[in-house]
Amino acid sequence: MDRAAARERFESARSAARRVVDRFPALLARLGLVDRRMGEEAFDLAVPVMVTGALRVLIRISDFLFVGIATGAAGIAALELGFQYFFIAFGLALALTSGTISVVSRLLGADDRFRADLAIKQSLWLGLLLSVPLAVVGWLYAEPLVGLLTDDAATIRKGADYLRIVLAASPARFWSMIAARALAGAGDTRTPMYVRLVTLPVNVVLNALLVFGPGPFPSLGVAGAALGTAVAYLLSAGAFLGLLLTARFPVRLRLGGPQVDLPLMAEIGRVGLPLAGTRLSRTLGRFPFLFVLGVLGTSELAAYAVGRRVILFAMMPAWGYSTAASTLVGQSVGGGEDEAATAYGWQTTRIALATQLLVAAVLAVFAPHVARGFGTEDVALTATFIRVFALGVAGFSVSRTMRGALRGAGDTRWPFYGTVLGTYLVRLPVAFLALPVGYAVTVGPLSIGGLSLGPLSVSPGMGYGVAAAFAAILAGLYVKAIVNTVRFASGRWVAVARSGRGATPGDD
């Protein structure tokens, strides 16, 4: 009886919480900030992605907490450096699946379910072509890759262990993301949430057991965090495979029938390739930025790492709203409703801003308390990094949501241009001003086709310290936001969507 009463109270509390959450778009509509119907549609699609995004953020933060407690500074540094390389694989998976969600949503908008299903299979083949070589390279060359970023032997060894294991599981990660994005393109963001509500907590528990090694479990440190993550990737991939082999969902993976459709594959690649450039350029741009912070000092690098992960709680909703914008814009333009597609893009950006600025404000207010929880040496500097990132949340929100809207239409070139401009022509040049005056940065020597170049040494530092790093972070975020917004406002993405070959019905 007590158990039944407790369950009833739980269900009542959950329903009450859901009603409160669902009123958020209505409240914004009463304030004149969003159109209620469109805001509710975007919010409904975004919430499940935000839930899984929050869980992913918690996993990354818990990894740093576990490894820091178990192994100290060398383990944290190894995790940070190994994860940067894994982010290259993750970026390629995001790029590929951006093509998936764009093509699937447009085909369903055109009422062509067969080719939408076929697009999933093409994404799977492309995913294997990308992920298997990455797994092999990671297994063979993990140590020299990490060694490019540090000369500390313990950090190299631990970072290589992490990188080798997580990249070995990258094919499973690619498939999970393909399946989740295909379902999102069909308007179903809840099924991926349910899968990850199971697998992500399993990830945290496994990581804790394998990092610390209580009872019969081995104490593996950084490698334990990698192994727990790899097992969770395999569980997620298996769950998505089982689900999409059924006919219970708007899209499915058909094992029979056509296996390769080059026009569909080309359209997925056309959409995904610029986004691959976007992700890779942003990820590769992090390495010189981390180098600058490393020159400034370990405290600066640690403060940045903590601040960046904390502010992910404010940035994470943009992942959900970006997915919502892709789905709503893609389905509308696929159905020939260009005005509705435009309206969905703007309305989704409005509700994204309202959501993220609220979270950023809370984190900025409580930044010192949050910083203390990580045990950082310089609490004040860590809190300042959190607040600087909070100032950039609006830029991130607009950039990411507008990018999602453009992605839904298949227009992914301009987000790539914005990333290159914001990262390499703005963020990094400003960041290098932080270096001490006279500090030499040497590149090379390089050998290209028998031609020897370098070494080339430059001294870009002006001694501005962390102030330049703060300015670089904010400038990079807002430049990308401006580029994506201007492109969407131009309306030229409609013509790009119309030219999408993958959205054209073909023979069964």
Short mmCIF file of C-alpha atoms in Angstrom, two decimals:
data_model
loop_
_atom_site.label_atom_id
_atom_site.label_comp_id
_atom_site.label_asym_id
_atom_site.label_seq_id
_atom_site.Cartn_x
_atom_site.Cartn_y
_atom_site.Cartn_z
CA MET A 1 0.00 0.00 0.00
CA ASP A 2 2.83 2.35 0.91
CA ARG A 3 4.58 1.48 -2.35
CA ALA A 4 1.44 2.21 -4.35
CA ALA A 5 0.98 5.53 -2.54
CA ALA A 6 4.60 6.47 -3.18
CA ARG A 7 4.25 5.65 -6.87
CA GLU A 8 1.09 7.73 -7.07
CA ARG A 9 2.86 10.68 -5.45
CA PHE A 10 5.77 10.30 -7.88
CA GLU A 11 3.46 10.24 -10.89
CA SER A 12 1.60 13.26 -9.55
CA ALA A 13 4.83 15.20 -9.03
CA ARG A 14 6.07 14.24 -12.52
CA SER A 15 2.81 15.38 -14.11
CA ALA A 16 2.93 18.65 -12.20
CA ALA A 17 6.52 19.25 -13.30
CA ARG A 18 5.60 18.49 -16.91
CA ARG A 19 2.71 20.96 -16.78
CA VAL A 20 5.02 23.67 -15.43
CA VAL A 21 7.60 22.99 -18.17
CA ASP A 22 4.95 22.94 -20.90
CA ARG A 23 3.77 26.39 -19.85
CA PHE A 24 7.11 27.97 -20.72
CA PRO A 25 6.28 28.66 -24.41
CA ALA A 26 2.83 29.98 -23.38
CA LEU A 27 4.48 32.37 -20.91
CA LEU A 28 6.88 33.64 -23.58
CA ALA A 29 3.93 34.06 -25.97
CA ARG A 30 2.07 36.19 -23.41
CA LEU A 31 5.17 38.35 -23.13
CA GLY A 32 5.14 38.78 -26.91
CA LEU A 33 8.47 37.00 -27.39
CA VAL A 34 7.34 34.02 -29.49
CA ASP A 35 4.41 32.74 -31.50
CA ARG A 36 2.71 30.26 -29.16
CA ARG A 37 2.00 27.46 -31.66
CA MET A 38 5.42 27.53 -33.27
CA GLY A 39 7.14 27.99 -29.93
CA GLU A 40 5.35 24.96 -28.49
CA GLU A 41 6.27 22.82 -31.52
CA ALA A 42 9.94 23.81 -31.27
CA PHE A 43 9.96 23.36 -27.50
CA ASP A 44 8.34 19.93 -27.70
CA LEU A 45 10.99 18.73 -30.16
CA ALA A 46 13.85 20.37 -28.26
CA VAL A 47 13.12 19.18 -24.70
CA PRO A 48 14.05 15.50 -25.23
CA VAL A 49 17.30 16.51 -26.91
CA MET A 50 18.00 18.93 -24.06
CA VAL A 51 17.43 16.16 -21.51
CA THR A 52 19.91 13.85 -23.21
CA GLY A 53 22.29 16.79 -23.72
CA ALA A 54 22.18 17.56 -20.00
CA LEU A 55 22.99 13.94 -19.24
CA ARG A 56 25.96 14.07 -21.64
CA VAL A 57 27.24 17.21 -19.93
CA LEU A 58 26.91 15.52 -16.54
CA ILE A 59 28.90 12.55 -17.84
CA ARG A 60 31.73 14.75 -19.05
CA ILE A 61 31.80 16.65 -15.77
CA SER A 62 31.65 13.44 -13.73
CA ASP A 63 34.55 12.01 -15.77
CA PHE A 64 36.70 14.97 -14.77
CA LEU A 65 35.63 14.70 -11.14
CA PHE A 66 36.27 10.94 -10.96
CA VAL A 67 39.60 11.05 -12.78
CA GLY A 68 40.76 14.09 -10.83
CA ILE A 69 40.05 12.41 -7.50
CA ALA A 70 41.60 9.10 -8.58
CA THR A 71 44.68 10.20 -10.51
CA GLY A 72 45.27 13.92 -9.98
CA ALA A 73 46.44 16.57 -12.43
CA ALA A 74 48.10 14.18 -14.89
CA GLY A 75 44.83 12.26 -15.29
CA ILE A 76 42.81 15.43 -15.86
CA ALA A 77 45.31 16.66 -18.45
CA ALA A 78 45.29 13.25 -20.17
CA LEU A 79 41.49 13.23 -20.30
CA GLU A 80 41.38 16.75 -21.73
CA LEU A 81 43.96 16.06 -24.44
CA GLY A 82 42.61 12.63 -25.40
CA PHE A 83 39.10 13.99 -25.59
CA GLN A 84 40.17 16.72 -28.01
CA TYR A 85 41.16 14.07 -30.56
CA PHE A 86 37.99 12.10 -29.94
CA PHE A 87 36.12 15.33 -30.67
CA ILE A 88 37.38 15.10 -34.25
CA ALA A 89 35.55 11.78 -34.65
CA PHE A 90 32.52 13.18 -32.85
CA GLY A 91 32.53 16.20 -35.16
CA LEU A 92 32.58 13.99 -38.24
CA ALA A 93 29.65 12.00 -36.83
CA LEU A 94 27.71 15.21 -36.21
CA ALA A 95 28.43 16.39 -39.74
CA LEU A 96 27.32 13.12 -41.30
CA THR A 97 24.15 12.97 -39.23
CA SER A 98 23.38 16.57 -40.09
CA GLY A 99 23.07 15.31 -43.64
CA THR A 100 20.86 12.51 -42.34
CA ILE A 101 18.39 14.77 -40.52
CA SER A 102 18.26 17.21 -43.42
CA VAL A 103 17.57 14.57 -46.09
CA VAL A 104 15.18 12.50 -43.96
CA SER A 105 13.10 15.52 -42.91
CA ARG A 106 12.82 16.84 -46.48
CA LEU A 107 11.89 13.43 -47.89
CA LEU A 108 9.22 12.93 -45.25
CA GLY A 109 7.97 16.44 -45.92
CA ALA A 110 7.61 15.35 -49.56
CA ASP A 111 5.79 12.17 -48.35
CA ASP A 112 8.49 9.80 -49.65
CA ARG A 113 8.99 7.40 -46.74
CA PHE A 114 10.74 4.70 -48.77
CA ARG A 115 13.63 6.97 -49.71
CA ALA A 116 13.72 8.41 -46.21
CA ASP A 117 14.35 4.86 -44.97
CA LEU A 118 16.91 4.34 -47.71
CA ALA A 119 18.70 7.51 -46.58
CA ILE A 120 19.29 5.88 -43.17
CA LYS A 121 21.02 2.95 -44.83
CA GLN A 122 23.21 5.29 -46.90
CA SER A 123 24.15 7.14 -43.72
CA LEU A 124 25.12 3.82 -42.12
CA TRP A 125 27.48 2.95 -44.99
CA LEU A 126 29.04 6.41 -44.87
CA GLY A 127 29.39 6.11 -41.11
CA LEU A 128 31.30 2.85 -41.41
CA LEU A 129 33.56 4.33 -44.10
CA LEU A 130 34.49 7.13 -41.70
CA SER A 131 34.54 5.42 -38.30
CA VAL A 132 36.43 2.18 -39.03
CA PRO A 133 39.58 3.96 -40.31
CA LEU A 134 39.39 6.33 -37.32
CA ALA A 135 39.29 3.36 -34.96
CA VAL A 136 42.33 1.80 -36.66
CA VAL A 137 44.32 5.06 -36.60
CA GLY A 138 43.47 5.62 -32.95
CA TRP A 139 44.54 2.12 -31.99
CA LEU A 140 47.87 2.35 -33.79
CA TYR A 141 48.86 5.99 -33.28
CA ALA A 142 47.25 7.15 -30.02
CA GLU A 143 50.53 7.81 -28.22
CA PRO A 144 52.22 9.94 -30.91
CA LEU A 145 48.99 11.91 -31.37
CA VAL A 146 48.74 12.81 -27.68
CA GLY A 147 52.50 13.37 -27.64
CA LEU A 148 52.08 16.25 -30.08
CA LEU A 149 50.36 18.23 -27.32
CA THR A 150 52.54 17.49 -24.30
CA ASP A 151 55.92 16.06 -23.36
CA ASP A 152 54.79 14.65 -20.01
CA ALA A 153 55.22 10.85 -20.19
CA ALA A 154 52.43 10.01 -17.71
CA THR A 155 49.97 12.30 -19.47
CA ILE A 156 50.85 10.81 -22.88
CA ARG A 157 50.40 7.25 -21.63
CA LYS A 158 47.07 7.89 -19.92
CA GLY A 159 45.74 10.08 -22.73
CA ALA A 160 46.66 7.42 -25.29
CA ASP A 161 44.84 4.75 -23.28
CA TYR A 162 41.69 6.88 -23.28
CA LEU A 163 41.90 7.76 -26.97
CA ARG A 164 42.61 4.19 -28.10
CA ILE A 165 39.55 2.77 -26.31
CA VAL A 166 36.96 5.41 -27.18
CA LEU A 167 37.96 5.52 -30.85
CA ALA A 168 37.66 1.72 -31.03
CA ALA A 169 33.97 2.18 -30.16
CA SER A 170 33.44 5.00 -32.68
CA PRO A 171 31.50 2.84 -35.22
CA ALA A 172 28.88 2.20 -32.51
CA ARG A 173 28.81 5.91 -31.68
CA PHE A 174 28.32 6.84 -35.34
CA TRP A 175 25.36 4.45 -35.72
CA SER A 176 23.67 5.70 -32.54
CA MET A 177 23.88 9.28 -33.78
CA ILE A 178 22.62 8.33 -37.25
CA ALA A 179 19.60 6.57 -35.76
CA ALA A 180 18.84 9.41 -33.33
CA ARG A 181 19.08 12.07 -36.04
CA ALA A 182 16.95 10.02 -38.45
CA LEU A 183 14.21 9.77 -35.81
CA ALA A 184 14.55 13.50 -35.11
CA GLY A 185 14.15 14.21 -38.82
CA ALA A 186 10.85 12.33 -38.58
CA GLY A 187 9.80 14.50 -35.64
CA ASP A 188 10.53 11.87 -32.97
CA THR A 189 13.04 13.20 -30.45
CA ARG A 190 11.56 11.29 -27.49
CA THR A 191 12.67 7.78 -28.49
CA PRO A 192 16.38 8.78 -28.55
CA MET A 193 15.82 10.42 -25.16
CA TYR A 194 14.41 7.20 -23.70
CA VAL A 195 17.36 5.20 -25.02
CA ARG A 196 19.85 7.61 -23.53
CA LEU A 197 18.00 7.88 -20.23
CA VAL A 198 19.07 4.25 -19.81
CA THR A 199 22.51 4.16 -21.42
CA LEU A 200 23.93 7.46 -20.14
CA PRO A 201 23.39 6.71 -16.42
CA VAL A 202 24.92 3.27 -17.09
CA ASN A 203 27.89 5.18 -18.55
CA VAL A 204 28.33 7.19 -15.33
CA VAL A 205 28.05 4.13 -13.07
CA LEU A 206 30.49 2.08 -15.16
CA ASN A 207 32.96 4.95 -15.26
CA ALA A 208 32.86 5.32 -11.47
CA LEU A 209 33.33 1.57 -10.93
CA LEU A 210 36.18 1.27 -13.42
CA VAL A 211 37.96 4.48 -12.43
CA PHE A 212 37.97 3.81 -8.67
CA GLY A 213 37.79 -0.02 -8.64
CA PRO A 214 35.64 -0.80 -5.60
CA GLY A 215 35.19 -4.46 -4.62
CA PRO A 216 35.80 -6.85 -7.54
CA PHE A 217 36.18 -4.09 -10.13
CA PRO A 218 39.69 -3.13 -11.35
CA SER A 219 40.96 0.39 -10.68
CA LEU A 220 41.80 1.56 -14.21
CA GLY A 221 41.88 5.34 -13.79
CA VAL A 222 41.63 7.20 -17.10
CA ALA A 223 41.33 3.94 -19.04
CA GLY A 224 38.35 3.02 -16.86
CA ALA A 225 36.52 6.18 -17.92
CA ALA A 226 37.18 5.25 -21.55
CA LEU A 227 36.07 1.63 -21.13
CA GLY A 228 32.81 2.61 -19.39
CA THR A 229 32.08 5.05 -22.20
CA ALA A 230 32.82 2.44 -24.89
CA VAL A 231 30.48 -0.10 -23.28
CA ALA A 232 27.72 2.52 -23.10
CA TYR A 233 28.21 3.31 -26.81
CA LEU A 234 27.78 -0.37 -27.67
CA LEU A 235 24.61 -0.64 -25.56
CA SER A 236 23.14 2.46 -27.21
CA ALA A 237 23.98 1.19 -30.71
CA GLY A 238 22.35 -2.15 -29.98
CA ALA A 239 19.21 -0.49 -28.64
CA PHE A 240 18.85 1.78 -31.68
CA LEU A 241 19.45 -1.13 -34.05
CA GLY A 242 16.72 -3.18 -32.39
CA LEU A 243 14.27 -0.27 -32.51
CA LEU A 244 14.85 0.74 -36.13
CA LEU A 245 14.58 -2.83 -37.40
CA THR A 246 10.91 -2.73 -36.36
CA ALA A 247 8.10 -0.92 -38.15
CA ARG A 248 6.94 0.95 -35.05
CA PHE A 249 8.49 4.30 -35.96
CA PRO A 250 8.08 6.86 -38.77
CA VAL A 251 11.36 5.65 -40.27
CA ARG A 252 13.18 2.32 -40.15
CA LEU A 253 16.35 0.51 -41.23
CA ARG A 254 15.39 -1.91 -44.01
CA LEU A 255 17.94 -4.71 -44.32
CA GLY A 256 16.49 -5.88 -47.65
CA GLY A 257 15.89 -3.93 -50.83
CA PRO A 258 18.37 -1.49 -52.41
CA GLN A 259 21.68 -1.25 -50.57
CA VAL A 260 23.40 1.69 -52.24
CA ASP A 261 21.81 4.84 -53.68
CA LEU A 262 24.55 7.13 -54.94
CA PRO A 263 22.34 10.24 -55.43
CA LEU A 264 21.06 9.96 -51.86
CA MET A 265 24.56 9.32 -50.57
CA ALA A 266 25.81 12.33 -52.50
CA GLU A 267 23.08 14.56 -51.04
CA ILE A 268 23.89 13.43 -47.51
CA GLY A 269 27.53 14.15 -48.26
CA ARG A 270 26.72 17.53 -49.85
CA VAL A 271 24.95 18.63 -46.68
CA GLY A 272 27.42 17.02 -44.30
CA LEU A 273 30.71 17.96 -45.95
CA PRO A 274 30.63 21.68 -45.12
CA LEU A 275 29.54 20.78 -41.59
CA ALA A 276 32.48 18.37 -41.37
CA GLY A 277 34.66 21.33 -42.29
CA THR A 278 32.85 23.39 -39.67
CA ARG A 279 33.39 20.83 -36.92
CA LEU A 280 36.98 20.04 -37.88
CA SER A 281 37.98 23.68 -38.21
CA ARG A 282 36.48 24.46 -34.80
CA THR A 283 38.04 21.39 -33.17
CA LEU A 284 41.47 21.94 -34.72
CA GLY A 285 41.22 25.59 -33.71
CA ARG A 286 41.04 24.51 -30.07
CA PHE A 287 44.58 23.12 -30.10
CA PRO A 288 46.39 26.46 -30.60
CA PHE A 289 43.98 28.08 -28.13
CA LEU A 290 44.87 25.45 -25.52
CA PHE A 291 48.53 26.02 -26.36
CA VAL A 292 48.17 29.73 -25.55
CA LEU A 293 46.46 28.97 -22.24
CA GLY A 294 49.15 26.41 -21.42
CA VAL A 295 51.82 29.07 -21.92
CA LEU A 296 49.96 31.39 -19.58
CA GLY A 297 49.95 28.70 -16.89
CA THR A 298 48.37 25.55 -15.53
CA SER A 299 45.87 27.54 -13.46
CA GLU A 300 44.66 29.40 -16.53
CA LEU A 301 44.26 26.17 -18.51
CA ALA A 302 42.41 24.46 -15.66
CA ALA A 303 40.14 27.47 -15.12
CA TYR A 304 39.24 27.52 -18.80
CA ALA A 305 38.55 23.76 -18.87
CA VAL A 306 36.21 23.96 -15.87
CA GLY A 307 34.50 27.14 -17.07
CA ARG A 308 33.87 25.69 -20.50
CA ARG A 309 32.30 22.55 -19.10
CA VAL A 310 30.13 24.37 -16.57
CA ILE A 311 28.71 26.76 -19.15
CA LEU A 312 27.71 23.77 -21.30
CA PHE A 313 24.58 23.67 -19.13
CA ALA A 314 23.60 27.02 -20.67
CA MET A 315 24.83 26.15 -24.15
CA MET A 316 23.33 22.66 -24.21
CA PRO A 317 19.70 23.80 -24.91
CA ALA A 318 20.92 25.05 -28.30
CA TRP A 319 21.56 21.43 -29.28
CA GLY A 320 17.87 20.74 -28.79
CA TYR A 321 16.64 23.88 -30.51
CA SER A 322 19.07 23.36 -33.39
CA THR A 323 17.60 19.88 -33.92
CA ALA A 324 14.07 21.32 -33.68
CA ALA A 325 14.91 24.02 -36.24
CA SER A 326 16.35 21.43 -38.64
CA THR A 327 13.25 19.25 -38.38
CA LEU A 328 10.66 22.04 -38.65
CA VAL A 329 12.44 23.98 -41.41
CA GLY A 330 13.29 20.80 -43.33
CA GLN A 331 9.76 19.39 -43.23
CA SER A 332 8.20 22.76 -44.12
CA VAL A 333 10.46 23.46 -47.06
CA GLY A 334 10.15 19.83 -48.19
CA GLY A 335 6.39 20.33 -48.26
CA GLY A 336 6.70 23.55 -50.28
CA GLU A 337 5.83 25.84 -47.33
CA ASP A 338 8.68 28.34 -47.56
CA GLU A 339 7.05 31.04 -45.43
CA ALA A 340 6.37 28.57 -42.64
CA ALA A 341 9.96 27.35 -42.84
CA THR A 342 11.22 30.93 -42.44
CA ALA A 343 8.91 31.58 -39.51
CA TYR A 344 9.99 28.37 -37.76
CA GLY A 345 13.64 29.40 -38.06
CA TRP A 346 13.07 32.78 -36.39
CA GLN A 347 10.65 31.54 -33.76
CA THR A 348 12.92 28.67 -32.72
CA THR A 349 15.81 31.11 -32.34
CA ARG A 350 13.68 33.36 -30.12
CA ILE A 351 12.69 30.61 -27.71
CA ALA A 352 16.27 29.29 -27.71
CA LEU A 353 17.58 32.69 -26.62
CA ALA A 354 14.99 33.00 -23.86
CA THR A 355 15.84 29.55 -22.51
CA GLN A 356 19.60 29.85 -22.62
CA LEU A 357 19.90 33.35 -21.25
CA LEU A 358 17.95 32.30 -18.16
CA VAL A 359 20.36 29.42 -17.49
CA ALA A 360 23.42 31.58 -18.22
CA ALA A 361 22.25 34.24 -15.77
CA VAL A 362 21.91 31.67 -12.98
CA LEU A 363 25.38 30.22 -13.65
CA ALA A 364 26.93 33.70 -13.75
CA VAL A 365 25.41 34.61 -10.37
CA PHE A 366 26.58 31.42 -8.69
CA ALA A 367 29.90 31.13 -10.57
CA PRO A 368 32.17 31.33 -7.46
CA HIS A 369 30.23 28.59 -5.68
CA VAL A 370 30.34 26.37 -8.77
CA ALA A 371 34.08 26.96 -9.19
CA ARG A 372 34.80 25.92 -5.59
CA GLY A 373 33.03 22.62 -6.17
CA PHE A 374 35.72 21.59 -8.67
CA GLY A 375 38.56 22.24 -6.24
CA THR A 376 40.41 24.50 -8.66
CA GLU A 377 43.50 26.34 -7.45
CA ASP A 378 42.28 29.75 -8.62
CA VAL A 379 38.58 29.99 -7.79
CA ALA A 380 38.30 33.65 -8.81
CA LEU A 381 39.78 33.03 -12.26
CA THR A 382 37.57 29.99 -12.81
CA ALA A 383 34.50 32.02 -11.84
CA THR A 384 35.58 34.75 -14.27
CA PHE A 385 35.87 32.22 -17.11
CA ILE A 386 32.36 30.98 -16.30
CA ARG A 387 31.01 34.53 -16.45
CA VAL A 388 32.84 35.32 -19.69
CA PHE A 389 31.37 32.22 -21.29
CA ALA A 390 27.97 33.29 -19.93
CA LEU A 391 28.32 36.59 -21.82
CA GLY A 392 28.85 34.58 -24.99
CA VAL A 393 25.80 32.33 -24.56
CA ALA A 394 23.56 34.59 -26.67
CA GLY A 395 26.02 34.38 -29.56
CA PHE A 396 26.25 30.61 -29.24
CA SER A 397 22.46 30.30 -29.06
CA VAL A 398 21.84 32.30 -32.21
CA SER A 399 24.73 30.73 -34.12
CA ARG A 400 23.75 27.16 -33.31
CA THR A 401 19.98 27.54 -33.81
CA MET A 402 20.38 29.43 -37.08
CA ARG A 403 22.82 26.78 -38.20
CA GLY A 404 20.17 24.15 -37.45
CA ALA A 405 17.61 26.04 -39.53
CA LEU A 406 20.03 26.30 -42.45
CA ARG A 407 20.92 22.63 -42.05
CA GLY A 408 17.27 21.66 -42.32
CA ALA A 409 17.22 23.31 -45.75
CA GLY A 410 20.49 21.64 -46.74
CA ASP A 411 22.39 24.96 -46.74
CA THR A 412 25.53 24.19 -44.74
CA ARG A 413 28.23 26.17 -46.52
CA TRP A 414 27.69 29.46 -44.75
CA PRO A 415 27.98 28.02 -41.22
CA PHE A 416 31.32 26.64 -42.38
CA TYR A 417 32.39 30.08 -43.61
CA GLY A 418 31.31 31.60 -40.31
CA THR A 419 33.32 29.05 -38.33
CA VAL A 420 36.48 29.64 -40.37
CA LEU A 421 36.09 33.40 -40.03
CA GLY A 422 35.26 33.31 -36.34
CA THR A 423 37.97 30.80 -35.41
CA TYR A 424 40.97 31.54 -37.61
CA LEU A 425 40.58 35.20 -38.51
CA VAL A 426 39.18 36.42 -35.20
CA ARG A 427 39.47 34.08 -32.22
CA LEU A 428 43.01 32.76 -32.65
CA PRO A 429 44.67 36.05 -33.71
CA VAL A 430 43.13 37.76 -30.68
CA ALA A 431 44.11 34.85 -28.42
CA PHE A 432 47.76 35.00 -29.48
CA LEU A 433 47.90 38.56 -28.17
CA ALA A 434 47.73 36.96 -24.71
CA LEU A 435 51.26 35.54 -25.08
CA PRO A 436 54.16 37.35 -23.41
CA VAL A 437 55.92 39.96 -25.50
CA GLY A 438 58.76 38.33 -27.43
CA TYR A 439 57.49 34.77 -26.92
CA ALA A 440 58.40 32.88 -30.11
CA VAL A 441 55.98 30.48 -31.75
CA THR A 442 57.81 28.17 -34.14
CA VAL A 443 56.19 26.17 -36.94
CA GLY A 444 58.07 23.60 -39.03
CA PRO A 445 60.24 22.63 -40.66
CA LEU A 446 57.87 21.10 -43.20
CA SER A 447 58.65 19.11 -46.33
CA ILE A 448 56.13 19.19 -49.19
CA GLY A 449 56.98 17.37 -52.43
CA GLY A 450 60.69 17.65 -51.76
CA LEU A 451 60.40 21.36 -50.96
CA SER A 452 61.56 22.21 -47.44
CA LEU A 453 59.73 25.01 -45.65
CA GLY A 454 60.69 26.65 -42.39
CA PRO A 455 61.13 26.59 -39.57
CA LEU A 456 59.14 29.80 -39.23
CA SER A 457 59.15 31.72 -35.97
CA VAL A 458 56.81 34.57 -35.08
CA SER A 459 56.26 36.53 -31.88
CA PRO A 460 52.60 37.63 -31.92
CA GLY A 461 52.29 38.19 -28.17
CA MET A 462 51.42 41.57 -26.71
CA GLY A 463 51.38 40.46 -23.07
CA TYR A 464 47.63 40.99 -22.64
CA GLY A 465 47.22 37.74 -20.71
CA VAL A 466 43.82 36.25 -19.95
CA ALA A 467 42.05 39.46 -21.01
CA ALA A 468 42.92 38.61 -24.62
CA ALA A 469 41.65 35.06 -24.10
CA PHE A 470 38.33 36.44 -22.81
CA ALA A 471 38.02 38.76 -25.81
CA ALA A 472 38.89 35.92 -28.20
CA ILE A 473 36.17 33.67 -26.79
CA LEU A 474 33.44 36.30 -27.10
CA ALA A 475 34.51 37.63 -30.50
CA GLY A 476 34.58 34.15 -32.04
CA LEU A 477 31.09 33.29 -30.80
CA TYR A 478 29.42 36.48 -32.00
CA VAL A 479 31.07 36.52 -35.42
CA LYS A 480 29.62 33.07 -36.16
CA ALA A 481 26.21 34.22 -34.96
CA ILE A 482 26.28 37.21 -37.31
CA VAL A 483 27.27 35.14 -40.35
CA ASN A 484 24.56 32.50 -39.81
CA THR A 485 21.87 35.08 -39.09
CA VAL A 486 22.67 37.16 -42.15
CA ARG A 487 22.56 34.06 -44.33
CA PHE A 488 19.18 32.94 -42.99
CA ALA A 489 17.77 36.46 -43.30
CA SER A 490 18.81 36.56 -46.96
CA GLY A 491 16.34 33.75 -47.80
CA ARG A 492 18.77 32.23 -50.30
CA TRP A 493 18.72 28.93 -48.43
CA VAL A 494 15.29 28.23 -50.01
CA ALA A 495 16.91 27.86 -53.43
CA VAL A 496 19.53 25.56 -51.93
CA ALA A 497 16.78 23.37 -50.50
CA ARG A 498 15.02 23.25 -53.88
CA SER A 499 18.23 22.06 -55.55
CA GLY A 500 18.70 19.20 -53.08
CA ARG A 501 18.87 16.09 -55.19
CA GLY A 502 18.23 13.85 -52.19
CA ALA A 503 14.78 15.41 -51.75
CA THR A 504 13.67 14.31 -55.19
CA PRO A 505 11.56 11.17 -55.22
CA GLY A 506 13.17 8.36 -57.11
CA ASP A 507 12.28 4.91 -58.28
CA ASP A 508 11.52 2.30 -55.66
#
